[in-house]
Amino acid sequence: MKIDHIPMTEQELMQEIIHQYDEALKNIDLDTIIPRDKAIIELTHIELETLQKLIENRTALSLNFEFFDITLNKTVEIKEDFQVRTIFHQSQNYCLKSISFNYASAIILISLVFKEPMDQLINEVITPKPIDKKDISLAMIIAIICFSTFFITYGGIPEILSFALFGAGFSALGFIYEKVKDRLNFNSKRKINERRFYTSQYLTAHLAEHAHQRLNLDSVE
């Protein structure tokens, strides 16, 4: 999927994600309901064709498939292509158990395909207030004056005044430290990745709702 890197609003990005999802569905007959708990060999031609197309596009559609092995009485989750070949080759021994939305797969897909527009949205929505240079300069001047006065007059002025000077200087330095630390933390790689992850989770939740409506899925994983 090719995405034009133009700044998007949250709604526009969500619409683009849904549009790309629907593009992957356009050659699939969505009116066909694939029966569960029915041997694959007993499916009609259109049911079988629809199932095969959904499986072929499972990565783009973030779908998870579970089949029931009738002979071994156990559930098989599709993870590899060879499992698909086995199931359709031995179609009399398997029936579809469920088709569900693969939440983890969708988060990864959205994070990769829509990384740039998503980052632009994150920066636009939660970019921190720039550090006020006037406040920093004032705090620095206060700290210099307080510490200079403290060391110059130490022992020559009342002790309580010395502690007050030291405390005021320390508070000014603390103010500067907190302002700079908040800015550095906001722009740290860990924080950026964290914001990207939570944003992709939010977008995926909306995509999951859309997928359920279009495909009548069994459950969200």
mmCIF file with all atom_site columns, C-alpha atoms in Angstrom:
data_model
loop_
_atom_site.group_PDB
_atom_site.id
_atom_site.type_symbol
_atom_site.label_atom_id
_atom_site.label_alt_id
_atom_site.label_comp_id
_atom_site.label_asym_id
_atom_site.label_entity_id
_atom_site.label_seq_id
_atom_site.pdbx_PDB_ins_code
_atom_site.Cartn_x
_atom_site.Cartn_y
_atom_site.Cartn_z
_atom_site.occupancy
_atom_site.B_iso_or_equiv
_atom_site.pdbx_formal_charge
_atom_site.auth_seq_id
_atom_site.auth_comp_id
_atom_site.auth_asym_id
_atom_site.auth_atom_id
_atom_site.pdbx_PDB_model_num
ATOM 1   C CA . MET A 1 1   ? 0.000   0.000   0.000  1.00 0.00 ? 1   MET A CA 1
ATOM 2   C CA . LYS A 1 2   ? 1.367   3.401   -0.997 1.00 0.00 ? 2   LYS A CA 1
ATOM 3   C CA . ILE A 1 3   ? 0.499   6.319   1.262  1.00 0.00 ? 3   ILE A CA 1
ATOM 4   C CA . ASP A 1 4   ? 0.916   9.963   0.237  1.00 0.00 ? 4   ASP A CA 1
ATOM 5   C CA . HIS A 1 5   ? 2.736   11.726  3.057  1.00 0.00 ? 5   HIS A CA 1
ATOM 6   C CA . ILE A 1 6   ? 0.337   14.652  3.468  1.00 0.00 ? 6   ILE A CA 1
ATOM 7   C CA . PRO A 1 7   ? -0.573  15.851  6.982  1.00 0.00 ? 7   PRO A CA 1
ATOM 8   C CA . MET A 1 8   ? -3.932  14.325  7.946  1.00 0.00 ? 8   MET A CA 1
ATOM 9   C CA . THR A 1 9   ? -6.461  14.924  10.662 1.00 0.00 ? 9   THR A CA 1
ATOM 10  C CA . GLU A 1 10  ? -7.422  12.002  12.886 1.00 0.00 ? 10  GLU A CA 1
ATOM 11  C CA . GLN A 1 11  ? -10.619 11.456  10.891 1.00 0.00 ? 11  GLN A CA 1
ATOM 12  C CA . GLU A 1 12  ? -8.807  11.609  7.548  1.00 0.00 ? 12  GLU A CA 1
ATOM 13  C CA . LEU A 1 13  ? -6.204  9.082   8.699  1.00 0.00 ? 13  LEU A CA 1
ATOM 14  C CA . MET A 1 14  ? -8.904  6.720   9.939  1.00 0.00 ? 14  MET A CA 1
ATOM 15  C CA . GLN A 1 15  ? -10.753 7.060   6.626  1.00 0.00 ? 15  GLN A CA 1
ATOM 16  C CA . GLU A 1 16  ? -7.549  6.273   4.715  1.00 0.00 ? 16  GLU A CA 1
ATOM 17  C CA . ILE A 1 17  ? -6.919  3.160   6.823  1.00 0.00 ? 17  ILE A CA 1
ATOM 18  C CA . ILE A 1 18  ? -10.482 1.966   6.226  1.00 0.00 ? 18  ILE A CA 1
ATOM 19  C CA . HIS A 1 19  ? -10.197 2.759   2.505  1.00 0.00 ? 19  HIS A CA 1
ATOM 20  C CA . GLN A 1 20  ? -7.049  0.629   2.196  1.00 0.00 ? 20  GLN A CA 1
ATOM 21  C CA . TYR A 1 21  ? -8.777  -2.168  4.099  1.00 0.00 ? 21  TYR A CA 1
ATOM 22  C CA . ASP A 1 22  ? -11.800 -2.043  1.798  1.00 0.00 ? 22  ASP A CA 1
ATOM 23  C CA . GLU A 1 23  ? -9.487  -2.125  -1.232 1.00 0.00 ? 23  GLU A CA 1
ATOM 24  C CA . ALA A 1 24  ? -8.236  -5.521  -0.048 1.00 0.00 ? 24  ALA A CA 1
ATOM 25  C CA . LEU A 1 25  ? -11.867 -6.676  0.163  1.00 0.00 ? 25  LEU A CA 1
ATOM 26  C CA . LYS A 1 26  ? -13.100 -5.474  -3.223 1.00 0.00 ? 26  LYS A CA 1
ATOM 27  C CA . ASN A 1 27  ? -12.664 -8.827  -5.042 1.00 0.00 ? 27  ASN A CA 1
ATOM 28  C CA . ILE A 1 28  ? -14.263 -10.845 -2.248 1.00 0.00 ? 28  ILE A CA 1
ATOM 29  C CA . ASP A 1 29  ? -17.978 -11.681 -2.142 1.00 0.00 ? 29  ASP A CA 1
ATOM 30  C CA . LEU A 1 30  ? -18.985 -10.260 1.249  1.00 0.00 ? 30  LEU A CA 1
ATOM 31  C CA . ASP A 1 31  ? -22.603 -11.395 0.881  1.00 0.00 ? 31  ASP A CA 1
ATOM 32  C CA . THR A 1 32  ? -21.519 -15.007 1.211  1.00 0.00 ? 32  THR A CA 1
ATOM 33  C CA . ILE A 1 33  ? -21.667 -16.320 4.782  1.00 0.00 ? 33  ILE A CA 1
ATOM 34  C CA . ILE A 1 34  ? -19.246 -19.197 5.253  1.00 0.00 ? 34  ILE A CA 1
ATOM 35  C CA . PRO A 1 35  ? -20.797 -21.898 7.470  1.00 0.00 ? 35  PRO A CA 1
ATOM 36  C CA . ARG A 1 36  ? -18.946 -22.870 10.635 1.00 0.00 ? 36  ARG A CA 1
ATOM 37  C CA . ASP A 1 37  ? -18.733 -26.479 11.823 1.00 0.00 ? 37  ASP A CA 1
ATOM 38  C CA . LYS A 1 38  ? -19.329 -27.838 8.317  1.00 0.00 ? 38  LYS A CA 1
ATOM 39  C CA . ALA A 1 39  ? -16.750 -29.975 6.520  1.00 0.00 ? 39  ALA A CA 1
ATOM 40  C CA . ILE A 1 40  ? -14.846 -27.955 3.911  1.00 0.00 ? 40  ILE A CA 1
ATOM 41  C CA . ILE A 1 41  ? -15.695 -30.548 1.274  1.00 0.00 ? 41  ILE A CA 1
ATOM 42  C CA . GLU A 1 42  ? -19.411 -29.798 1.814  1.00 0.00 ? 42  GLU A CA 1
ATOM 43  C CA . LEU A 1 43  ? -19.113 -26.057 1.122  1.00 0.00 ? 43  LEU A CA 1
ATOM 44  C CA . THR A 1 44  ? -20.633 -24.656 -2.062 1.00 0.00 ? 44  THR A CA 1
ATOM 45  C CA . HIS A 1 45  ? -18.346 -23.345 -4.791 1.00 0.00 ? 45  HIS A CA 1
ATOM 46  C CA . ILE A 1 46  ? -18.915 -19.692 -3.838 1.00 0.00 ? 46  ILE A CA 1
ATOM 47  C CA . GLU A 1 47  ? -18.443 -20.426 -0.119 1.00 0.00 ? 47  GLU A CA 1
ATOM 48  C CA . LEU A 1 48  ? -15.184 -22.228 -0.810 1.00 0.00 ? 48  LEU A CA 1
ATOM 49  C CA . GLU A 1 49  ? -13.950 -19.487 -3.144 1.00 0.00 ? 49  GLU A CA 1
ATOM 50  C CA . THR A 1 50  ? -14.760 -16.770 -0.597 1.00 0.00 ? 50  THR A CA 1
ATOM 51  C CA . LEU A 1 51  ? -12.972 -18.676 2.160  1.00 0.00 ? 51  LEU A CA 1
ATOM 52  C CA . GLN A 1 52  ? -9.879  -19.158 0.003  1.00 0.00 ? 52  GLN A CA 1
ATOM 53  C CA . LYS A 1 53  ? -9.727  -15.463 -0.912 1.00 0.00 ? 53  LYS A CA 1
ATOM 54  C CA . LEU A 1 54  ? -10.058 -14.403 2.713  1.00 0.00 ? 54  LEU A CA 1
ATOM 55  C CA . ILE A 1 55  ? -7.238  -16.747 3.702  1.00 0.00 ? 55  ILE A CA 1
ATOM 56  C CA . GLU A 1 56  ? -5.034  -15.530 0.851  1.00 0.00 ? 56  GLU A CA 1
ATOM 57  C CA . ASN A 1 57  ? -5.526  -11.942 2.049  1.00 0.00 ? 57  ASN A CA 1
ATOM 58  C CA . ARG A 1 58  ? -5.357  -12.702 5.775  1.00 0.00 ? 58  ARG A CA 1
ATOM 59  C CA . THR A 1 59  ? -2.267  -10.536 6.351  1.00 0.00 ? 59  THR A CA 1
ATOM 60  C CA . ALA A 1 60  ? -3.663  -7.432  4.638  1.00 0.00 ? 60  ALA A CA 1
ATOM 61  C CA . LEU A 1 61  ? -7.017  -7.981  6.354  1.00 0.00 ? 61  LEU A CA 1
ATOM 62  C CA . SER A 1 62  ? -5.504  -8.856  9.759  1.00 0.00 ? 62  SER A CA 1
ATOM 63  C CA . LEU A 1 63  ? -7.587  -12.013 10.030 1.00 0.00 ? 63  LEU A CA 1
ATOM 64  C CA . ASN A 1 64  ? -7.079  -15.098 12.128 1.00 0.00 ? 64  ASN A CA 1
ATOM 65  C CA . PHE A 1 65  ? -8.515  -18.471 11.052 1.00 0.00 ? 65  PHE A CA 1
ATOM 66  C CA . GLU A 1 66  ? -9.239  -21.501 13.195 1.00 0.00 ? 66  GLU A CA 1
ATOM 67  C CA . PHE A 1 67  ? -10.242 -24.865 11.763 1.00 0.00 ? 67  PHE A CA 1
ATOM 68  C CA . PHE A 1 68  ? -11.410 -27.958 13.566 1.00 0.00 ? 68  PHE A CA 1
ATOM 69  C CA . ASP A 1 69  ? -9.663  -31.230 12.747 1.00 0.00 ? 69  ASP A CA 1
ATOM 70  C CA . ILE A 1 70  ? -12.540 -33.720 12.767 1.00 0.00 ? 70  ILE A CA 1
ATOM 71  C CA . THR A 1 71  ? -10.336 -36.825 12.845 1.00 0.00 ? 71  THR A CA 1
ATOM 72  C CA . LEU A 1 72  ? -8.036  -35.653 15.643 1.00 0.00 ? 72  LEU A CA 1
ATOM 73  C CA . ASN A 1 73  ? -10.748 -33.692 17.473 1.00 0.00 ? 73  ASN A CA 1
ATOM 74  C CA . LYS A 1 74  ? -8.597  -30.573 17.912 1.00 0.00 ? 74  LYS A CA 1
ATOM 75  C CA . THR A 1 75  ? -8.491  -26.935 16.825 1.00 0.00 ? 75  THR A CA 1
ATOM 76  C CA . VAL A 1 76  ? -5.869  -25.794 14.316 1.00 0.00 ? 76  VAL A CA 1
ATOM 77  C CA . GLU A 1 77  ? -4.943  -22.129 14.007 1.00 0.00 ? 77  GLU A CA 1
ATOM 78  C CA . ILE A 1 78  ? -3.609  -21.085 10.596 1.00 0.00 ? 78  ILE A CA 1
ATOM 79  C CA . LYS A 1 79  ? -0.107  -19.662 10.900 1.00 0.00 ? 79  LYS A CA 1
ATOM 80  C CA . GLU A 1 80  ? 1.739   -21.086 7.881  1.00 0.00 ? 80  GLU A CA 1
ATOM 81  C CA . ASP A 1 81  ? 0.851   -21.657 4.225  1.00 0.00 ? 81  ASP A CA 1
ATOM 82  C CA . PHE A 1 82  ? 1.536   -25.385 4.460  1.00 0.00 ? 82  PHE A CA 1
ATOM 83  C CA . GLN A 1 83  ? -1.340  -25.655 6.963  1.00 0.00 ? 83  GLN A CA 1
ATOM 84  C CA . VAL A 1 84  ? -3.686  -24.103 4.409  1.00 0.00 ? 84  VAL A CA 1
ATOM 85  C CA . ARG A 1 85  ? -2.581  -26.614 1.761  1.00 0.00 ? 85  ARG A CA 1
ATOM 86  C CA . THR A 1 86  ? -3.110  -29.500 4.178  1.00 0.00 ? 86  THR A CA 1
ATOM 87  C CA . ILE A 1 87  ? -6.603  -28.349 5.136  1.00 0.00 ? 87  ILE A CA 1
ATOM 88  C CA . PHE A 1 88  ? -7.814  -27.941 1.560  1.00 0.00 ? 88  PHE A CA 1
ATOM 89  C CA . HIS A 1 89  ? -6.122  -31.155 0.431  1.00 0.00 ? 89  HIS A CA 1
ATOM 90  C CA . GLN A 1 90  ? -7.870  -33.063 3.229  1.00 0.00 ? 90  GLN A CA 1
ATOM 91  C CA . SER A 1 91  ? -11.067 -31.010 3.069  1.00 0.00 ? 91  SER A CA 1
ATOM 92  C CA . GLN A 1 92  ? -13.217 -33.867 4.326  1.00 0.00 ? 92  GLN A CA 1
ATOM 93  C CA . ASN A 1 93  ? -11.333 -33.796 7.647  1.00 0.00 ? 93  ASN A CA 1
ATOM 94  C CA . TYR A 1 94  ? -11.625 -30.085 8.469  1.00 0.00 ? 94  TYR A CA 1
ATOM 95  C CA . CYS A 1 95  ? -14.341 -27.535 9.107  1.00 0.00 ? 95  CYS A CA 1
ATOM 96  C CA . LEU A 1 96  ? -14.098 -23.806 9.701  1.00 0.00 ? 96  LEU A CA 1
ATOM 97  C CA . LYS A 1 97  ? -14.399 -22.950 13.385 1.00 0.00 ? 97  LYS A CA 1
ATOM 98  C CA . SER A 1 98  ? -13.909 -19.175 13.439 1.00 0.00 ? 98  SER A CA 1
ATOM 99  C CA . ILE A 1 99  ? -12.676 -16.102 11.570 1.00 0.00 ? 99  ILE A CA 1
ATOM 100 C CA . SER A 1 100 ? -11.563 -13.349 13.907 1.00 0.00 ? 100 SER A CA 1
ATOM 101 C CA . PHE A 1 101 ? -9.789  -10.010 13.761 1.00 0.00 ? 101 PHE A CA 1
ATOM 102 C CA . ASN A 1 102 ? -6.093  -10.291 14.621 1.00 0.00 ? 102 ASN A CA 1
ATOM 103 C CA . TYR A 1 103 ? -5.561  -7.219  16.768 1.00 0.00 ? 103 TYR A CA 1
ATOM 104 C CA . ALA A 1 104 ? -1.779  -7.626  17.174 1.00 0.00 ? 104 ALA A CA 1
ATOM 105 C CA . SER A 1 105 ? -1.258  -8.061  13.434 1.00 0.00 ? 105 SER A CA 1
ATOM 106 C CA . ALA A 1 106 ? -3.329  -4.940  12.693 1.00 0.00 ? 106 ALA A CA 1
ATOM 107 C CA . ILE A 1 107 ? -1.354  -2.818  15.175 1.00 0.00 ? 107 ILE A CA 1
ATOM 108 C CA . ILE A 1 108 ? 1.916   -3.834  13.513 1.00 0.00 ? 108 ILE A CA 1
ATOM 109 C CA . LEU A 1 109 ? 0.523   -3.260  10.009 1.00 0.00 ? 109 LEU A CA 1
ATOM 110 C CA . ILE A 1 110 ? -0.841  0.200   10.834 1.00 0.00 ? 110 ILE A CA 1
ATOM 111 C CA . SER A 1 111 ? 2.393   1.170   12.615 1.00 0.00 ? 111 SER A CA 1
ATOM 112 C CA . LEU A 1 112 ? 4.441   0.264   9.532  1.00 0.00 ? 112 LEU A CA 1
ATOM 113 C CA . VAL A 1 113 ? 2.212   1.359   6.645  1.00 0.00 ? 113 VAL A CA 1
ATOM 114 C CA . PHE A 1 114 ? 0.908   4.563   8.223  1.00 0.00 ? 114 PHE A CA 1
ATOM 115 C CA . LYS A 1 115 ? 3.993   5.498   10.248 1.00 0.00 ? 115 LYS A CA 1
ATOM 116 C CA . GLU A 1 116 ? 4.597   8.937   8.735  1.00 0.00 ? 116 GLU A CA 1
ATOM 117 C CA . PRO A 1 117 ? 1.018   10.290  8.737  1.00 0.00 ? 117 PRO A CA 1
ATOM 118 C CA . MET A 1 118 ? 0.549   8.830   12.213 1.00 0.00 ? 118 MET A CA 1
ATOM 119 C CA . ASP A 1 119 ? 3.693   10.570  13.516 1.00 0.00 ? 119 ASP A CA 1
ATOM 120 C CA . GLN A 1 120 ? 2.531   13.844  11.962 1.00 0.00 ? 120 GLN A CA 1
ATOM 121 C CA . LEU A 1 121 ? -0.791  13.467  13.747 1.00 0.00 ? 121 LEU A CA 1
ATOM 122 C CA . ILE A 1 122 ? 0.915   12.696  17.063 1.00 0.00 ? 122 ILE A CA 1
ATOM 123 C CA . ASN A 1 123 ? 3.189   15.727  16.796 1.00 0.00 ? 123 ASN A CA 1
ATOM 124 C CA . GLU A 1 124 ? 0.310   18.000  15.831 1.00 0.00 ? 124 GLU A CA 1
ATOM 125 C CA . VAL A 1 125 ? -1.924  16.871  18.676 1.00 0.00 ? 125 VAL A CA 1
ATOM 126 C CA . ILE A 1 126 ? 0.512   16.583  21.585 1.00 0.00 ? 126 ILE A CA 1
ATOM 127 C CA . THR A 1 127 ? 3.565   18.678  20.739 1.00 0.00 ? 127 THR A CA 1
ATOM 128 C CA . PRO A 1 128 ? 4.650   20.189  24.064 1.00 0.00 ? 128 PRO A CA 1
ATOM 129 C CA . LYS A 1 129 ? 4.659   23.906  24.760 1.00 0.00 ? 129 LYS A CA 1
ATOM 130 C CA . PRO A 1 130 ? 8.069   25.352  23.836 1.00 0.00 ? 130 PRO A CA 1
ATOM 131 C CA . ILE A 1 131 ? 10.325  26.172  26.780 1.00 0.00 ? 131 ILE A CA 1
ATOM 132 C CA . ASP A 1 132 ? 9.911   29.841  27.719 1.00 0.00 ? 132 ASP A CA 1
ATOM 133 C CA . LYS A 1 133 ? 13.434  31.245  27.392 1.00 0.00 ? 133 LYS A CA 1
ATOM 134 C CA . LYS A 1 134 ? 12.487  34.249  29.520 1.00 0.00 ? 134 LYS A CA 1
ATOM 135 C CA . ASP A 1 135 ? 11.479  32.002  32.421 1.00 0.00 ? 135 ASP A CA 1
ATOM 136 C CA . ILE A 1 136 ? 14.672  29.964  32.084 1.00 0.00 ? 136 ILE A CA 1
ATOM 137 C CA . SER A 1 137 ? 16.823  33.109  31.924 1.00 0.00 ? 137 SER A CA 1
ATOM 138 C CA . LEU A 1 138 ? 15.088  34.599  34.958 1.00 0.00 ? 138 LEU A CA 1
ATOM 139 C CA . ALA A 1 139 ? 15.504  31.378  36.933 1.00 0.00 ? 139 ALA A CA 1
ATOM 140 C CA . MET A 1 140 ? 19.190  31.240  35.975 1.00 0.00 ? 140 MET A CA 1
ATOM 141 C CA . ILE A 1 141 ? 19.744  34.860  37.092 1.00 0.00 ? 141 ILE A CA 1
ATOM 142 C CA . ILE A 1 142 ? 17.978  34.176  40.397 1.00 0.00 ? 142 ILE A CA 1
ATOM 143 C CA . ALA A 1 143 ? 20.101  31.061  40.965 1.00 0.00 ? 143 ALA A CA 1
ATOM 144 C CA . ILE A 1 144 ? 23.359  32.936  40.222 1.00 0.00 ? 144 ILE A CA 1
ATOM 145 C CA . ILE A 1 145 ? 22.435  35.870  42.492 1.00 0.00 ? 145 ILE A CA 1
ATOM 146 C CA . CYS A 1 146 ? 21.291  33.623  45.342 1.00 0.00 ? 146 CYS A CA 1
ATOM 147 C CA . PHE A 1 147 ? 24.311  31.302  45.285 1.00 0.00 ? 147 PHE A CA 1
ATOM 148 C CA . SER A 1 148 ? 26.775  34.172  44.794 1.00 0.00 ? 148 SER A CA 1
ATOM 149 C CA . THR A 1 149 ? 25.289  36.093  47.708 1.00 0.00 ? 149 THR A CA 1
ATOM 150 C CA . PHE A 1 150 ? 25.190  32.936  49.822 1.00 0.00 ? 150 PHE A CA 1
ATOM 151 C CA . PHE A 1 151 ? 28.903  32.168  49.375 1.00 0.00 ? 151 PHE A CA 1
ATOM 152 C CA . ILE A 1 152 ? 30.037  35.804  49.619 1.00 0.00 ? 152 ILE A CA 1
ATOM 153 C CA . THR A 1 153 ? 28.082  36.588  52.764 1.00 0.00 ? 153 THR A CA 1
ATOM 154 C CA . TYR A 1 154 ? 28.201  33.164  54.432 1.00 0.00 ? 154 TYR A CA 1
ATOM 155 C CA . GLY A 1 155 ? 28.861  33.664  58.125 1.00 0.00 ? 155 GLY A CA 1
ATOM 156 C CA . GLY A 1 156 ? 28.304  37.409  57.926 1.00 0.00 ? 156 GLY A CA 1
ATOM 157 C CA . ILE A 1 157 ? 24.507  37.341  57.820 1.00 0.00 ? 157 ILE A CA 1
ATOM 158 C CA . PRO A 1 158 ? 21.901  35.551  59.945 1.00 0.00 ? 158 PRO A CA 1
ATOM 159 C CA . GLU A 1 159 ? 21.874  31.807  59.353 1.00 0.00 ? 159 GLU A CA 1
ATOM 160 C CA . ILE A 1 160 ? 18.181  31.786  58.470 1.00 0.00 ? 160 ILE A CA 1
ATOM 161 C CA . LEU A 1 161 ? 18.827  34.296  55.673 1.00 0.00 ? 161 LEU A CA 1
ATOM 162 C CA . SER A 1 162 ? 21.698  32.164  54.346 1.00 0.00 ? 162 SER A CA 1
ATOM 163 C CA . PHE A 1 163 ? 19.424  29.125  54.186 1.00 0.00 ? 163 PHE A CA 1
ATOM 164 C CA . ALA A 1 164 ? 16.740  31.219  52.482 1.00 0.00 ? 164 ALA A CA 1
ATOM 165 C CA . LEU A 1 165 ? 19.234  32.312  49.805 1.00 0.00 ? 165 LEU A CA 1
ATOM 166 C CA . PHE A 1 166 ? 20.437  28.741  49.290 1.00 0.00 ? 166 PHE A CA 1
ATOM 167 C CA . GLY A 1 167 ? 16.864  27.441  49.130 1.00 0.00 ? 167 GLY A CA 1
ATOM 168 C CA . ALA A 1 168 ? 15.812  30.059  46.589 1.00 0.00 ? 168 ALA A CA 1
ATOM 169 C CA . GLY A 1 169 ? 18.825  29.288  44.391 1.00 0.00 ? 169 GLY A CA 1
ATOM 170 C CA . PHE A 1 170 ? 18.205  25.554  44.631 1.00 0.00 ? 170 PHE A CA 1
ATOM 171 C CA . SER A 1 171 ? 14.515  26.040  43.735 1.00 0.00 ? 171 SER A CA 1
ATOM 172 C CA . ALA A 1 172 ? 15.506  28.076  40.667 1.00 0.00 ? 172 ALA A CA 1
ATOM 173 C CA . LEU A 1 173 ? 17.872  25.309  39.518 1.00 0.00 ? 173 LEU A CA 1
ATOM 174 C CA . GLY A 1 174 ? 15.143  22.735  40.158 1.00 0.00 ? 174 GLY A CA 1
ATOM 175 C CA . PHE A 1 175 ? 12.749  24.727  37.984 1.00 0.00 ? 175 PHE A CA 1
ATOM 176 C CA . ILE A 1 176 ? 15.282  24.786  35.127 1.00 0.00 ? 176 ILE A CA 1
ATOM 177 C CA . TYR A 1 177 ? 15.999  21.065  35.512 1.00 0.00 ? 177 TYR A CA 1
ATOM 178 C CA . GLU A 1 178 ? 12.309  20.088  35.394 1.00 0.00 ? 178 GLU A CA 1
ATOM 179 C CA . LYS A 1 179 ? 11.629  22.197  32.295 1.00 0.00 ? 179 LYS A CA 1
ATOM 180 C CA . VAL A 1 180 ? 14.597  20.758  30.398 1.00 0.00 ? 180 VAL A CA 1
ATOM 181 C CA . LYS A 1 181 ? 13.940  17.196  31.599 1.00 0.00 ? 181 LYS A CA 1
ATOM 182 C CA . ASP A 1 182 ? 10.291  17.295  30.468 1.00 0.00 ? 182 ASP A CA 1
ATOM 183 C CA . ARG A 1 183 ? 11.339  18.444  27.009 1.00 0.00 ? 183 ARG A CA 1
ATOM 184 C CA . LEU A 1 184 ? 14.069  15.800  26.690 1.00 0.00 ? 184 LEU A CA 1
ATOM 185 C CA . ASN A 1 185 ? 11.772  13.040  27.920 1.00 0.00 ? 185 ASN A CA 1
ATOM 186 C CA . PHE A 1 186 ? 9.041   14.074  25.485 1.00 0.00 ? 186 PHE A CA 1
ATOM 187 C CA . ASN A 1 187 ? 11.438  13.747  22.556 1.00 0.00 ? 187 ASN A CA 1
ATOM 188 C CA . SER A 1 188 ? 13.133  10.549  23.742 1.00 0.00 ? 188 SER A CA 1
ATOM 189 C CA . LYS A 1 189 ? 12.952  7.527   21.450 1.00 0.00 ? 189 LYS A CA 1
ATOM 190 C CA . ARG A 1 190 ? 11.134  5.535   24.121 1.00 0.00 ? 190 ARG A CA 1
ATOM 191 C CA . LYS A 1 191 ? 8.443   8.191   24.527 1.00 0.00 ? 191 LYS A CA 1
ATOM 192 C CA . ILE A 1 192 ? 7.991   8.571   20.773 1.00 0.00 ? 192 ILE A CA 1
ATOM 193 C CA . ASN A 1 193 ? 7.587   4.803   20.335 1.00 0.00 ? 193 ASN A CA 1
ATOM 194 C CA . GLU A 1 194 ? 5.168   4.719   23.267 1.00 0.00 ? 194 GLU A CA 1
ATOM 195 C CA . ARG A 1 195 ? 2.966   7.424   21.752 1.00 0.00 ? 195 ARG A CA 1
ATOM 196 C CA . ARG A 1 196 ? 3.084   5.690   18.373 1.00 0.00 ? 196 ARG A CA 1
ATOM 197 C CA . PHE A 1 197 ? 2.024   2.384   19.946 1.00 0.00 ? 197 PHE A CA 1
ATOM 198 C CA . TYR A 1 198 ? -0.946  3.883   21.798 1.00 0.00 ? 198 TYR A CA 1
ATOM 199 C CA . THR A 1 199 ? -2.043  5.771   18.688 1.00 0.00 ? 199 THR A CA 1
ATOM 200 C CA . SER A 1 200 ? -1.897  2.616   16.555 1.00 0.00 ? 200 SER A CA 1
ATOM 201 C CA . GLN A 1 201 ? -3.924  0.815   19.253 1.00 0.00 ? 201 GLN A CA 1
ATOM 202 C CA . TYR A 1 202 ? -6.596  3.490   19.060 1.00 0.00 ? 202 TYR A CA 1
ATOM 203 C CA . LEU A 1 203 ? -6.730  3.366   15.253 1.00 0.00 ? 203 LEU A CA 1
ATOM 204 C CA . THR A 1 204 ? -6.787  -0.434  15.281 1.00 0.00 ? 204 THR A CA 1
ATOM 205 C CA . ALA A 1 205 ? -9.793  -0.461  17.616 1.00 0.00 ? 205 ALA A CA 1
ATOM 206 C CA . HIS A 1 206 ? -11.759 1.557   15.049 1.00 0.00 ? 206 HIS A CA 1
ATOM 207 C CA . LEU A 1 207 ? -10.559 -0.672  12.207 1.00 0.00 ? 207 LEU A CA 1
ATOM 208 C CA . ALA A 1 208 ? -11.659 -3.754  14.166 1.00 0.00 ? 208 ALA A CA 1
ATOM 209 C CA . GLU A 1 209 ? -15.191 -2.351  14.415 1.00 0.00 ? 209 GLU A CA 1
ATOM 210 C CA . HIS A 1 210 ? -15.228 -1.750  10.663 1.00 0.00 ? 210 HIS A CA 1
ATOM 211 C CA . ALA A 1 211 ? -13.909 -5.255  9.926  1.00 0.00 ? 211 ALA A CA 1
ATOM 212 C CA . HIS A 1 212 ? -16.642 -6.778  12.094 1.00 0.00 ? 212 HIS A CA 1
ATOM 213 C CA . GLN A 1 213 ? -19.325 -4.868  10.233 1.00 0.00 ? 213 GLN A CA 1
ATOM 214 C CA . ARG A 1 214 ? -18.005 -5.836  6.793  1.00 0.00 ? 214 ARG A CA 1
ATOM 215 C CA . LEU A 1 215 ? -17.072 -9.458  7.475  1.00 0.00 ? 215 LEU A CA 1
ATOM 216 C CA . ASN A 1 216 ? -19.362 -10.587 10.299 1.00 0.00 ? 216 ASN A CA 1
ATOM 217 C CA . LEU A 1 217 ? -16.379 -11.883 12.272 1.00 0.00 ? 217 LEU A CA 1
ATOM 218 C CA . ASP A 1 218 ? -16.599 -14.236 15.230 1.00 0.00 ? 218 ASP A CA 1
ATOM 219 C CA . SER A 1 219 ? -14.466 -12.390 17.752 1.00 0.00 ? 219 SER A CA 1
ATOM 220 C CA . VAL A 1 220 ? -11.781 -9.744  18.182 1.00 0.00 ? 220 VAL A CA 1
ATOM 221 C CA . GLU A 1 221 ? -8.387  -10.957 19.379 1.00 0.00 ? 221 GLU A CA 1
#
